[in-house]
CSV table of C-alpha atoms and ligand atoms in Angstrom, one decimal:
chain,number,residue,atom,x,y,z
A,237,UNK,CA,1.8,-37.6,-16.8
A,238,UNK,CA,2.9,-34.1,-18.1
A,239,UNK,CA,2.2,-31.5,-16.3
A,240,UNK,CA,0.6,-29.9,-18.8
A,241,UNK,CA,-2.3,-32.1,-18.6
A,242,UNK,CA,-3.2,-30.1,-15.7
A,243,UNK,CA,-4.8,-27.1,-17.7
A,244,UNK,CA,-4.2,-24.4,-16.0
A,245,UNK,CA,-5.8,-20.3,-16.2
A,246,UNK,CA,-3.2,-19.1,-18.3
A,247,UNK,CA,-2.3,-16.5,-16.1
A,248,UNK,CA,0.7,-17.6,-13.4
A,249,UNK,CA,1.5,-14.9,-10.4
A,250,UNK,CA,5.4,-14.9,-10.2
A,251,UNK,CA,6.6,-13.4,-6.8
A,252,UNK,CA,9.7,-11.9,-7.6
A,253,UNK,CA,8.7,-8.3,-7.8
A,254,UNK,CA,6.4,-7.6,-5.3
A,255,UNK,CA,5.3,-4.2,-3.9
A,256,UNK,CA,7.9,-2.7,-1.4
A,257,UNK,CA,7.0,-1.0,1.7
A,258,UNK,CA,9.0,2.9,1.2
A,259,UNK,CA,12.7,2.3,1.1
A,260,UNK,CA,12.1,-0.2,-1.5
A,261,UNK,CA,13.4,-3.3,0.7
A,262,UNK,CA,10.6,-4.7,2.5
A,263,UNK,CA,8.0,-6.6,1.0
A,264,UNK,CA,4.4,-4.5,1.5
A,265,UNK,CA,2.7,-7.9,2.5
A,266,UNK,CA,-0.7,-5.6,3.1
A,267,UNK,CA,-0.5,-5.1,-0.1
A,268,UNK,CA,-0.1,-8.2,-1.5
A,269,UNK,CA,-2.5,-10.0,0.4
A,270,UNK,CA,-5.2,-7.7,-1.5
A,271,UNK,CA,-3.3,-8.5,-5.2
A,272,UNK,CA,-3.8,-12.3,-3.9
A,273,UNK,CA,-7.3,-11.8,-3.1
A,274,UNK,CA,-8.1,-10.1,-6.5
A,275,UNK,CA,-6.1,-13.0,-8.1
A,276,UNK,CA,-8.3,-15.9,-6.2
A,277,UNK,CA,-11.4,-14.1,-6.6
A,278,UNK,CA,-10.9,-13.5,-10.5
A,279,UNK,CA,-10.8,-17.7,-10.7
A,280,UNK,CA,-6.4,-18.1,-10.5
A,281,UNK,CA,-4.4,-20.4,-8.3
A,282,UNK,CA,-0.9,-20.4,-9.7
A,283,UNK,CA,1.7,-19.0,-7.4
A,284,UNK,CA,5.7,-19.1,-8.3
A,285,UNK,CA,8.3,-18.4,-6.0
A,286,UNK,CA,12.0,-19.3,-5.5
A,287,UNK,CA,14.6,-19.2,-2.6
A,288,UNK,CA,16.5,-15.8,-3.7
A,289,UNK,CA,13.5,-13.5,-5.0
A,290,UNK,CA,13.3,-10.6,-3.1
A,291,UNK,CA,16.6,-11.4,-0.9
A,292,UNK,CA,14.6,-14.2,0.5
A,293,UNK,CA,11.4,-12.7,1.4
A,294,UNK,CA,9.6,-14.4,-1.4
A,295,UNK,CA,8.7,-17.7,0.6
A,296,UNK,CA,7.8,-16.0,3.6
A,297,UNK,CA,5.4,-13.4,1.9
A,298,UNK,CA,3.6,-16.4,0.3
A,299,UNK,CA,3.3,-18.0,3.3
A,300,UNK,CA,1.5,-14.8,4.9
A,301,UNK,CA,-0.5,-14.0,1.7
A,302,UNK,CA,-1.5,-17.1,0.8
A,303,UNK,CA,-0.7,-20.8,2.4
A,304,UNK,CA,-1.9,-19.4,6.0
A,305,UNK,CA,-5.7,-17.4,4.4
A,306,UNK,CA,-6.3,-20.2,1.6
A,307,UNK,CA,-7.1,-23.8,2.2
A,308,UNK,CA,-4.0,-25.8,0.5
A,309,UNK,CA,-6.4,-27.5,-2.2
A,310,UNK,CA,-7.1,-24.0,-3.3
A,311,UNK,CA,-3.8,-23.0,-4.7
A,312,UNK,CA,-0.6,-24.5,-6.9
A,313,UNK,CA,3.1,-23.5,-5.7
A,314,UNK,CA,6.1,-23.7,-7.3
A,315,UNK,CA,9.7,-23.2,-5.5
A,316,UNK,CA,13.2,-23.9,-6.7
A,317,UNK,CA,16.2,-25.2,-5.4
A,318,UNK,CA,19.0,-22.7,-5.9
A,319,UNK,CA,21.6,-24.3,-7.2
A,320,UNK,CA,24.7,-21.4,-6.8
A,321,UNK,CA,24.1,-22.6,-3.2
A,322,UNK,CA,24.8,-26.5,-3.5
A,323,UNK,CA,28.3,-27.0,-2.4
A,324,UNK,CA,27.9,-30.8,-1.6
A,325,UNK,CA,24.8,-33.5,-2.0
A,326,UNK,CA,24.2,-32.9,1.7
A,327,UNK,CA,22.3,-28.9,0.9
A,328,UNK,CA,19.4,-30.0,-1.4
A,329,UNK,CA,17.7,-31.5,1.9
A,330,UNK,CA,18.7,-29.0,4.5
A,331,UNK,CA,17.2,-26.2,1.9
A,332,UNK,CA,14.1,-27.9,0.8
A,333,UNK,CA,13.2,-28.5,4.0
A,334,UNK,CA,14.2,-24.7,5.0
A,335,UNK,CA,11.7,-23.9,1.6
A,336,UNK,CA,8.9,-26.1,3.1
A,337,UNK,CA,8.6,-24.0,6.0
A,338,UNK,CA,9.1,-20.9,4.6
A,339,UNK,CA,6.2,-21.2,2.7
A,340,UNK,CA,4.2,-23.1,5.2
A,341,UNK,CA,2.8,-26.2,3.2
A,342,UNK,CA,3.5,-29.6,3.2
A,343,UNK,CA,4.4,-30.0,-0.4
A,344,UNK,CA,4.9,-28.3,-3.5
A,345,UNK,CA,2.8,-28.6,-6.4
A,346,UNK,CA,5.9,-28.4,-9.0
A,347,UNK,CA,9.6,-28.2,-8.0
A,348,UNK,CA,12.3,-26.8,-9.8
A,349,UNK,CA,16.2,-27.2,-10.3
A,350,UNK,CA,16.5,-23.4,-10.6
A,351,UNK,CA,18.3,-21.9,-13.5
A,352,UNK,CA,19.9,-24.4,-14.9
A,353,UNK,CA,22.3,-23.3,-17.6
A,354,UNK,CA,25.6,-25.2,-19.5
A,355,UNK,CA,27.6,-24.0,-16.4
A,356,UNK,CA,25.6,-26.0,-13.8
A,357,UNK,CA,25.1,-29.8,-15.6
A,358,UNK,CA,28.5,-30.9,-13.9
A,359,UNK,CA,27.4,-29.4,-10.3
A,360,UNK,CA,24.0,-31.3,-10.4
A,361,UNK,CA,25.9,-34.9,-11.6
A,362,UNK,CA,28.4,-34.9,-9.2
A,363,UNK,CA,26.1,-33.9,-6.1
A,364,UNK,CA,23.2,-35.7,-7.2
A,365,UNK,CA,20.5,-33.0,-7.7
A,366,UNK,CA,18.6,-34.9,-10.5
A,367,UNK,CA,18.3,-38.1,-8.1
A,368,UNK,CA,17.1,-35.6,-5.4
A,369,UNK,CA,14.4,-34.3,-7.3
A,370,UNK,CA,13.0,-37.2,-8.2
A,371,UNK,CA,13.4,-38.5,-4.6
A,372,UNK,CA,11.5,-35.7,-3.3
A,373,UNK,CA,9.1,-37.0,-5.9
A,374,UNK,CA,8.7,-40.4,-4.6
A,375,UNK,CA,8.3,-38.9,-1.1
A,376,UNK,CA,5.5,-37.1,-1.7
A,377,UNK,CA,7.1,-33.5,-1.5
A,378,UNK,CA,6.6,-32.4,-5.1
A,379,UNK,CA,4.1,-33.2,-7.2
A,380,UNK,CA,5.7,-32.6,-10.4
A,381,UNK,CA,9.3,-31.8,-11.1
A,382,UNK,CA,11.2,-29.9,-13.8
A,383,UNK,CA,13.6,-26.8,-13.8
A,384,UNK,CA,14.0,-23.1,-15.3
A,385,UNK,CA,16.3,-22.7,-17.9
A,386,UNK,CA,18.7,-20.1,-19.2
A,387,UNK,CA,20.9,-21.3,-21.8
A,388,UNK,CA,21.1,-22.2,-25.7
A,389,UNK,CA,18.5,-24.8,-26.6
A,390,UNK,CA,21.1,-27.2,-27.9
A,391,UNK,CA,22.2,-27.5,-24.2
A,392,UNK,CA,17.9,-27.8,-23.5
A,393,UNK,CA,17.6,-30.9,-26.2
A,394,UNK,CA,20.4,-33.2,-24.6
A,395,UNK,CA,19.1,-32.4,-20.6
A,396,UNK,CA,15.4,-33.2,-22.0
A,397,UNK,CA,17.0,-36.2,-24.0
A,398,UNK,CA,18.8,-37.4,-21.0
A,399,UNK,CA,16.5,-37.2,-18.1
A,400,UNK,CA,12.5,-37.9,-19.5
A,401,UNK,CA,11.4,-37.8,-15.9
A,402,UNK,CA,11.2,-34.0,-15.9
A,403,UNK,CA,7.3,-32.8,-16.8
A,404,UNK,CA,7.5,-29.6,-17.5
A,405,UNK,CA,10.2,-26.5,-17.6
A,406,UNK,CA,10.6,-22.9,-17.2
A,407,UNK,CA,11.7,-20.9,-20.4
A,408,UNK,CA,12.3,-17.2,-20.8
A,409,UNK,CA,9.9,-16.4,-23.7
A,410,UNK,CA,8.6,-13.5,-25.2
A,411,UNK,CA,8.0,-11.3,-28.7
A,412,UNK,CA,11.4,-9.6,-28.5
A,413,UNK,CA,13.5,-12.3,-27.7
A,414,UNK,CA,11.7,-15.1,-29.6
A,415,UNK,CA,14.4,-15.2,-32.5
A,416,UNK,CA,17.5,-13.9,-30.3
A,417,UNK,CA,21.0,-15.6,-30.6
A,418,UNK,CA,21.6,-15.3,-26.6
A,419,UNK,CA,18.1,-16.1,-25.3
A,420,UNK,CA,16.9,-18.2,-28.0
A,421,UNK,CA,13.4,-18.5,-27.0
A,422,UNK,CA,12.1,-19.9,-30.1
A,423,UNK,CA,14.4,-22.9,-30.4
A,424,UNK,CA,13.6,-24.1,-26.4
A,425,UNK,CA,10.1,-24.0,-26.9
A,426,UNK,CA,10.6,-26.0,-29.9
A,427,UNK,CA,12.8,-28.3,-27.9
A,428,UNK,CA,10.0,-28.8,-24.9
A,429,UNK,CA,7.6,-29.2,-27.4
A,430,UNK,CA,9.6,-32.0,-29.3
A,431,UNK,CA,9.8,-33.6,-25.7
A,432,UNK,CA,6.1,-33.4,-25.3
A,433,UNK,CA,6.5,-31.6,-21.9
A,434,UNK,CA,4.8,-28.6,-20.4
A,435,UNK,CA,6.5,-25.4,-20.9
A,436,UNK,CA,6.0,-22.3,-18.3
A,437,UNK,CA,6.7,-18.9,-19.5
A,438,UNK,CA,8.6,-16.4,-17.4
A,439,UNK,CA,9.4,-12.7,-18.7
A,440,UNK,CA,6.6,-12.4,-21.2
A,441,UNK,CA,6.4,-8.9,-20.5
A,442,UNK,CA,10.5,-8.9,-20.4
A,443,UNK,CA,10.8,-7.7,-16.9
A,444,UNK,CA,8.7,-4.8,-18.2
A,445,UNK,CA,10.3,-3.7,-20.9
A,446,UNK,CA,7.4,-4.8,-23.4
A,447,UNK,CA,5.1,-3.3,-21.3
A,448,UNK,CA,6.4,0.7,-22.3
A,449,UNK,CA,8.4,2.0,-25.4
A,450,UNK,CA,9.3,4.8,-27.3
A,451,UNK,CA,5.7,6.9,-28.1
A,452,UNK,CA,6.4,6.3,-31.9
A,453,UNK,CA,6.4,3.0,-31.0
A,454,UNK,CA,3.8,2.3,-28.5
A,455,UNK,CA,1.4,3.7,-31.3
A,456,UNK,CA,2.0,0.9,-33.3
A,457,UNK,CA,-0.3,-0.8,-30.7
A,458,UNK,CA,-2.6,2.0,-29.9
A,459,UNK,CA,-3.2,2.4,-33.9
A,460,UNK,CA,-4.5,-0.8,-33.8
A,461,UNK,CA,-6.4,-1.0,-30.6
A,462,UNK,CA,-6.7,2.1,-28.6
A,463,UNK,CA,-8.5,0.1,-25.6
A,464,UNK,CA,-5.7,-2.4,-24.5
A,465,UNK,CA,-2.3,-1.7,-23.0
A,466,UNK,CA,1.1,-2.1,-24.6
A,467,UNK,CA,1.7,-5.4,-22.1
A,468,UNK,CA,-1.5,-7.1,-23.0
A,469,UNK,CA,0.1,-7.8,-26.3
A,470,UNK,CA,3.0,-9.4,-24.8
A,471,UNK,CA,0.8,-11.7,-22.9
A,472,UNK,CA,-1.1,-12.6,-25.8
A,473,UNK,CA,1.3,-13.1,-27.9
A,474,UNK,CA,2.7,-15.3,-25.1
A,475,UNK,CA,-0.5,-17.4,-24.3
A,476,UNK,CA,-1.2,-17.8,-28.0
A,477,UNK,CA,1.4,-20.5,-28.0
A,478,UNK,CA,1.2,-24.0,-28.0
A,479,UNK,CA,1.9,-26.6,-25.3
A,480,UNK,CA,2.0,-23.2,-22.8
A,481,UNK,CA,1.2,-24.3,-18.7
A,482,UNK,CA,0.6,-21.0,-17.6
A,483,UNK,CA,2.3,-17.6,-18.5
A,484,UNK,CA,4.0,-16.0,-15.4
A,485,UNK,CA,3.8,-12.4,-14.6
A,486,UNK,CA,5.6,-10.5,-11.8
A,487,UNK,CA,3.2,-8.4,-10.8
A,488,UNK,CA,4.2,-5.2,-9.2
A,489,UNK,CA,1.0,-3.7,-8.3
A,490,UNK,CA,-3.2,-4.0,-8.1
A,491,UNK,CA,-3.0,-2.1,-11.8
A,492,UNK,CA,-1.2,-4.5,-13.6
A,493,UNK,CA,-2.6,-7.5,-11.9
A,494,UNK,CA,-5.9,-6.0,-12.6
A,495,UNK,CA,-4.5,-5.2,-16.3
A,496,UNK,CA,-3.3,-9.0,-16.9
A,497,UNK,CA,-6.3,-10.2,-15.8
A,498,UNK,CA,-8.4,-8.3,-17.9
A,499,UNK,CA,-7.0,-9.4,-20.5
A,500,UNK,CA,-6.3,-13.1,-19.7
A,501,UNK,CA,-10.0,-13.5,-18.8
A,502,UNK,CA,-11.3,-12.3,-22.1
A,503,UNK,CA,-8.2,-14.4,-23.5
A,504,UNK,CA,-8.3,-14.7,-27.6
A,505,UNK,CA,-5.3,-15.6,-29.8
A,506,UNK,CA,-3.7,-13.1,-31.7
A,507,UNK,CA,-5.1,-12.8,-35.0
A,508,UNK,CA,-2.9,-12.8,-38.4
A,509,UNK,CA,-3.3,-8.3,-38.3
A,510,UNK,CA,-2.2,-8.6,-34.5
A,511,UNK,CA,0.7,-10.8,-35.2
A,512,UNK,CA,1.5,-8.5,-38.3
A,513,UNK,CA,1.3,-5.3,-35.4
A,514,UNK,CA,4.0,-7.1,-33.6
A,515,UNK,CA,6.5,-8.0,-36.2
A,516,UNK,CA,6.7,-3.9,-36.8
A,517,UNK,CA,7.0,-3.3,-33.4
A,518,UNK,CA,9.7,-5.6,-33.2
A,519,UNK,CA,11.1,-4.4,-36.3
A,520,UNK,CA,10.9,-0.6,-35.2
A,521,UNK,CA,12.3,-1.9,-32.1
A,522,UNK,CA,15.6,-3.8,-33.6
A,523,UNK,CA,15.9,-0.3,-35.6
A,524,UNK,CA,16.8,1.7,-32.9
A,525,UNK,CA,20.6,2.9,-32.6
A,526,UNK,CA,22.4,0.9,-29.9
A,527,UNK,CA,26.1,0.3,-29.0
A,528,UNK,CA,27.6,-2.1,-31.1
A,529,UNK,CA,29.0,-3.7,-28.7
A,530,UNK,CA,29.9,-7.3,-29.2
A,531,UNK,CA,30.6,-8.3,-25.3
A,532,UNK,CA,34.3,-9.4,-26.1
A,533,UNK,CA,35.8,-8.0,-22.8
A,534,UNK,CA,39.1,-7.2,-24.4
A,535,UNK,CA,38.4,-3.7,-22.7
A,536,UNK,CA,38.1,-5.2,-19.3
A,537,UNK,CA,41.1,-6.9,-18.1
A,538,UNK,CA,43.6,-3.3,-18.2
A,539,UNK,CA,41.0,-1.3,-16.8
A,540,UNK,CA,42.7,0.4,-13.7
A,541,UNK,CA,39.2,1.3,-12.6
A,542,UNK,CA,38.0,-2.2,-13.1
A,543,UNK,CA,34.8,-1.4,-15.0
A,544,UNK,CA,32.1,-3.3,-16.8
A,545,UNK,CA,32.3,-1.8,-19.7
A,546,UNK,CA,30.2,-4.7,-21.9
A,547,UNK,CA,28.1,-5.0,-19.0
A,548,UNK,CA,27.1,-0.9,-18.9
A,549,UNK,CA,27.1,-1.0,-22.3
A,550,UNK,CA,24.2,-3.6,-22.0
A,551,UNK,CA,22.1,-1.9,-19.6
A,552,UNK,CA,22.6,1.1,-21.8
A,553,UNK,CA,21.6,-0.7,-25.0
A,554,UNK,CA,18.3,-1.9,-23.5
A,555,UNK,CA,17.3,1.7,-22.4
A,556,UNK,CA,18.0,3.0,-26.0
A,557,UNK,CA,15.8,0.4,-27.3
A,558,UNK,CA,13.0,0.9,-24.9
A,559,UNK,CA,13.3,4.1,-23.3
A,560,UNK,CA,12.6,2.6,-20.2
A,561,UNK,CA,15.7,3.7,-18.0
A,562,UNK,CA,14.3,2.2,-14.6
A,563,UNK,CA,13.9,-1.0,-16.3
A,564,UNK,CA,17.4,-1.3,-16.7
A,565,UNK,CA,18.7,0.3,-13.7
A,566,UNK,CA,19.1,-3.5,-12.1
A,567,UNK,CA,21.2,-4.4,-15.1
A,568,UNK,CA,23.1,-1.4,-14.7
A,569,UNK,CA,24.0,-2.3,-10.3
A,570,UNK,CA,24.8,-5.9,-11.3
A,571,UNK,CA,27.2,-5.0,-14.4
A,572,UNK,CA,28.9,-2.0,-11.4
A,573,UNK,CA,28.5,-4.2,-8.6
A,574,UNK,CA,31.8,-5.5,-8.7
A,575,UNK,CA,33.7,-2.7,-10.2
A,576,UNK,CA,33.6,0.7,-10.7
A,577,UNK,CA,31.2,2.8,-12.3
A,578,UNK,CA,30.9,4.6,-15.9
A,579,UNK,CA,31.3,7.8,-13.9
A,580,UNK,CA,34.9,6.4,-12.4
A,581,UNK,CA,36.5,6.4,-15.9
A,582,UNK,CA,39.5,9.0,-15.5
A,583,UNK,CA,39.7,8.8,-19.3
A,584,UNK,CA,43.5,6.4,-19.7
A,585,UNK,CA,42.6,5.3,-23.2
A,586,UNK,CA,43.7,1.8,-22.1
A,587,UNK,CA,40.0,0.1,-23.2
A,588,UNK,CA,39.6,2.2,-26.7
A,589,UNK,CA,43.5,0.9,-27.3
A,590,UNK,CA,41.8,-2.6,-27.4
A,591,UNK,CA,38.3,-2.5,-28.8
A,592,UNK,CA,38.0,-4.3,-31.7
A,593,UNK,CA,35.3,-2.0,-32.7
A,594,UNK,CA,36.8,1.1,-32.3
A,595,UNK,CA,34.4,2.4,-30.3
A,596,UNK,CA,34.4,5.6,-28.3
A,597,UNK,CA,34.4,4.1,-25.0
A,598,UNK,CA,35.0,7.2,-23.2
A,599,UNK,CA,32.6,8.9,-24.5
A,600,UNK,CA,29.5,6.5,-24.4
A,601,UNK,CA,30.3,5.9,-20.6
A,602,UNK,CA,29.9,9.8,-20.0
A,603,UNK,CA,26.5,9.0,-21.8
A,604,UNK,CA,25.9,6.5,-19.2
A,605,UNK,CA,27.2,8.0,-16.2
A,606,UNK,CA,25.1,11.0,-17.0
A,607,UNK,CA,22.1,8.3,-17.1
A,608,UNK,CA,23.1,6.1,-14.1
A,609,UNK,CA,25.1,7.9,-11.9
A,610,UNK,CA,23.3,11.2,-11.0
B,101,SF4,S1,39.3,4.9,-20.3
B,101,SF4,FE1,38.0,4.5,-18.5
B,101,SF4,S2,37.0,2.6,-18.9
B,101,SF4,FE2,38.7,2.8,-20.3
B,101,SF4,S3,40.4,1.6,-19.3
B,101,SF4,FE3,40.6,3.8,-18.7
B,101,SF4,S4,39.4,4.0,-16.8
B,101,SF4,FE4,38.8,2.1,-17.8
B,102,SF4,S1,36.3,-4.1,-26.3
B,102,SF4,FE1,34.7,-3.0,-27.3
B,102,SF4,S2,33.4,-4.5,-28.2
B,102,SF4,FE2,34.7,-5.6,-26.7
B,102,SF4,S3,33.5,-5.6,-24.8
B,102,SF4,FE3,34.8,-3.8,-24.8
B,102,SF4,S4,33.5,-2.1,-25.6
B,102,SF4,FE4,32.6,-4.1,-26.2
């Protein structure tokens, strides 16, 4: 049976960026009890956590919010095994059993192999993680099984062509990325749909980045329709796809939960003007001026401060298309985490010496540092 046949509310609650208690570590669990009870309340059920959201708190805060308030027949869970922490066959149990109590249930609605990508196939043949899953299956555990996903659909066709047990899988889809070479959102949908399996979005809104642009851009949308946010057309345009489970949004706060729902309850599919609205935007958005960067590395390897220079560069791109510089501060610690930082440069030359593009290296990370590292 595909997963899909379950028909869901369209409207998934991903836990991965819950509200934080001051200092920005802990989760405010207060405050997502009262996001849960708004969710419920409003008619939705779908809850999607994994092992590493929120350094591990994810699990626990669903447990508190939800699996110990809400009798189990009253909601849907998804969890994920986390796959960069399988070192032998021996780990899928001892961490599925850890993610069973963590969330305090007895099973899982859906269970995922969790960001699979061309890097991880070999690691899950040679510890058995596809014969795990569907044990876990035949147990009892899982209801439904499948994965996430985060690599080029041609990779997406032969695991879907090789292993027809899995019901339904998680793709990153959205308006921006729908035709991009890296994320290629387009071609896995077409892929899951060719399979005739269930596909559940994640990042419609782009980790927030569709949800606020530039003002000459946002009024695109509010030229259109002054009454609805910038986001809401992201979920639309998300929703009004075929084959779609449920579209997952990590909701941050009681405002945007009570934002998505508003506009998932009164849910209509983009009409041919909307979808005409959002090529612009898209269009205005390609237009703006970024780095043109093309992620070689050959600046990398003789850097004496050992700096990420594609990877800042990244981070810095995004914020020039979408103005949205806390957005991409997450990018930005994950490109410096292992290095130093745009503000470290002491200016050798060695990286402009080697850029294919000739580009003033020096200079853009000033730019950044000025951004990032005040
Ligand atoms: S100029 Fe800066 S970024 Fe480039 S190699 Fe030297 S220290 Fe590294
Ligand atoms: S060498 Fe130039 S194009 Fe290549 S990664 Fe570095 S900055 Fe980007």
């Amino acid at each position: 049976m595909s997963y899909y046949g379950e028909n869901f509310p369209k409207l998934g609650f991903g836990l991965m960026r819950m509200p934080t208690l001051p200092g920005g570590k802990d989760v405010d669990i207060e405050q997502v009890k009262k996001m849960v009870d708004i969710y419920m309340e409003n008619g939705y059920y779908y809850f999607d956590t994994a092992f590493m959201y929120h350094g591990g708190a994810s699990e626990t805060a669903f447990r508190e919010a939800v699996a110990r308030r809400y009798p189990r027949e009253k909601f849907h869970i998804t969890d994920k095994m986390p796959l960069w922490d399988i070192k032998g066959p021996e780990d899928y149990e001892r961490i599925f059993a850890q993610q069973l109590e963590k969330c305090g249930v007895e099973y899982f609605d859906l269970y995922f192999l969790h960001g699979i990508g061309t890097d991880r196939l070999k690691l899950l043949d040679e510890t058995g993680g596809w014969d795990f899953l569907k044990k876990v299956k035949e147990r009892g555990q899982v209801k439904h099984i499948g994965f996430s996903f985060h690599s080029p659909a041609d990779t997406l066709e032969k695991i879907l062509d090789a292993h027809p047990e899995v019901e339904v899988v998680q793709l990153q889809v959205n308006y921006y990325d729908w035709e991009s070479e890296s994320v290629q959102a387009r071609k896995c949908w077409e892929s899951a749909r060719r399979h005739g399996i269930g596909v559940i979005i994640m990042e419609p809104i782009r980790g927030g980045s569709l949800a606020s642009m530039a003002p000459d851009i946002e009024k695109l949308f509010l030229n259109k329709n002054p009454d609805v946010s910038v986001a809401s057309w992201a979920l639309r345009w998300c929703a009004s796809l075929e084959g779609i489970v449920t579209v997952l949004s990590g909701m941050s706060n009681i405002a945007q939960m009570e934002d998505n729902i508003k506009t998932m309850k009164s849910f209509k599919p983009l009409t041919d003007d909307e979808r005409a609205v959002i090529d612009d935007v898209i269009k205005a958005l390609k237009a703006q001026p970024t780095i043109d960067c093309t992620a070689c590395k050959y600046c990398v390897n003789d850097c004496p401060q050992h700096i990420n220079t594609p990877g800042i560069f990244s981070s810095f791109n995004e914020y020039k298309i979408f103005k949205n510089l806390n957005n991409t501060r997450f990018g930005y610690s994950m490109a410096t985490s292992k290095g130093g930082k745009a503000k470290d440069c002491i200016e050798c030359g060695s990286c402009e010496n080697h850029c294919p593009q000739n580009l003033p290296i020096i200079e853009l990370l000033k730019e950044a540092a000025e951004l990032y590292d005040k």
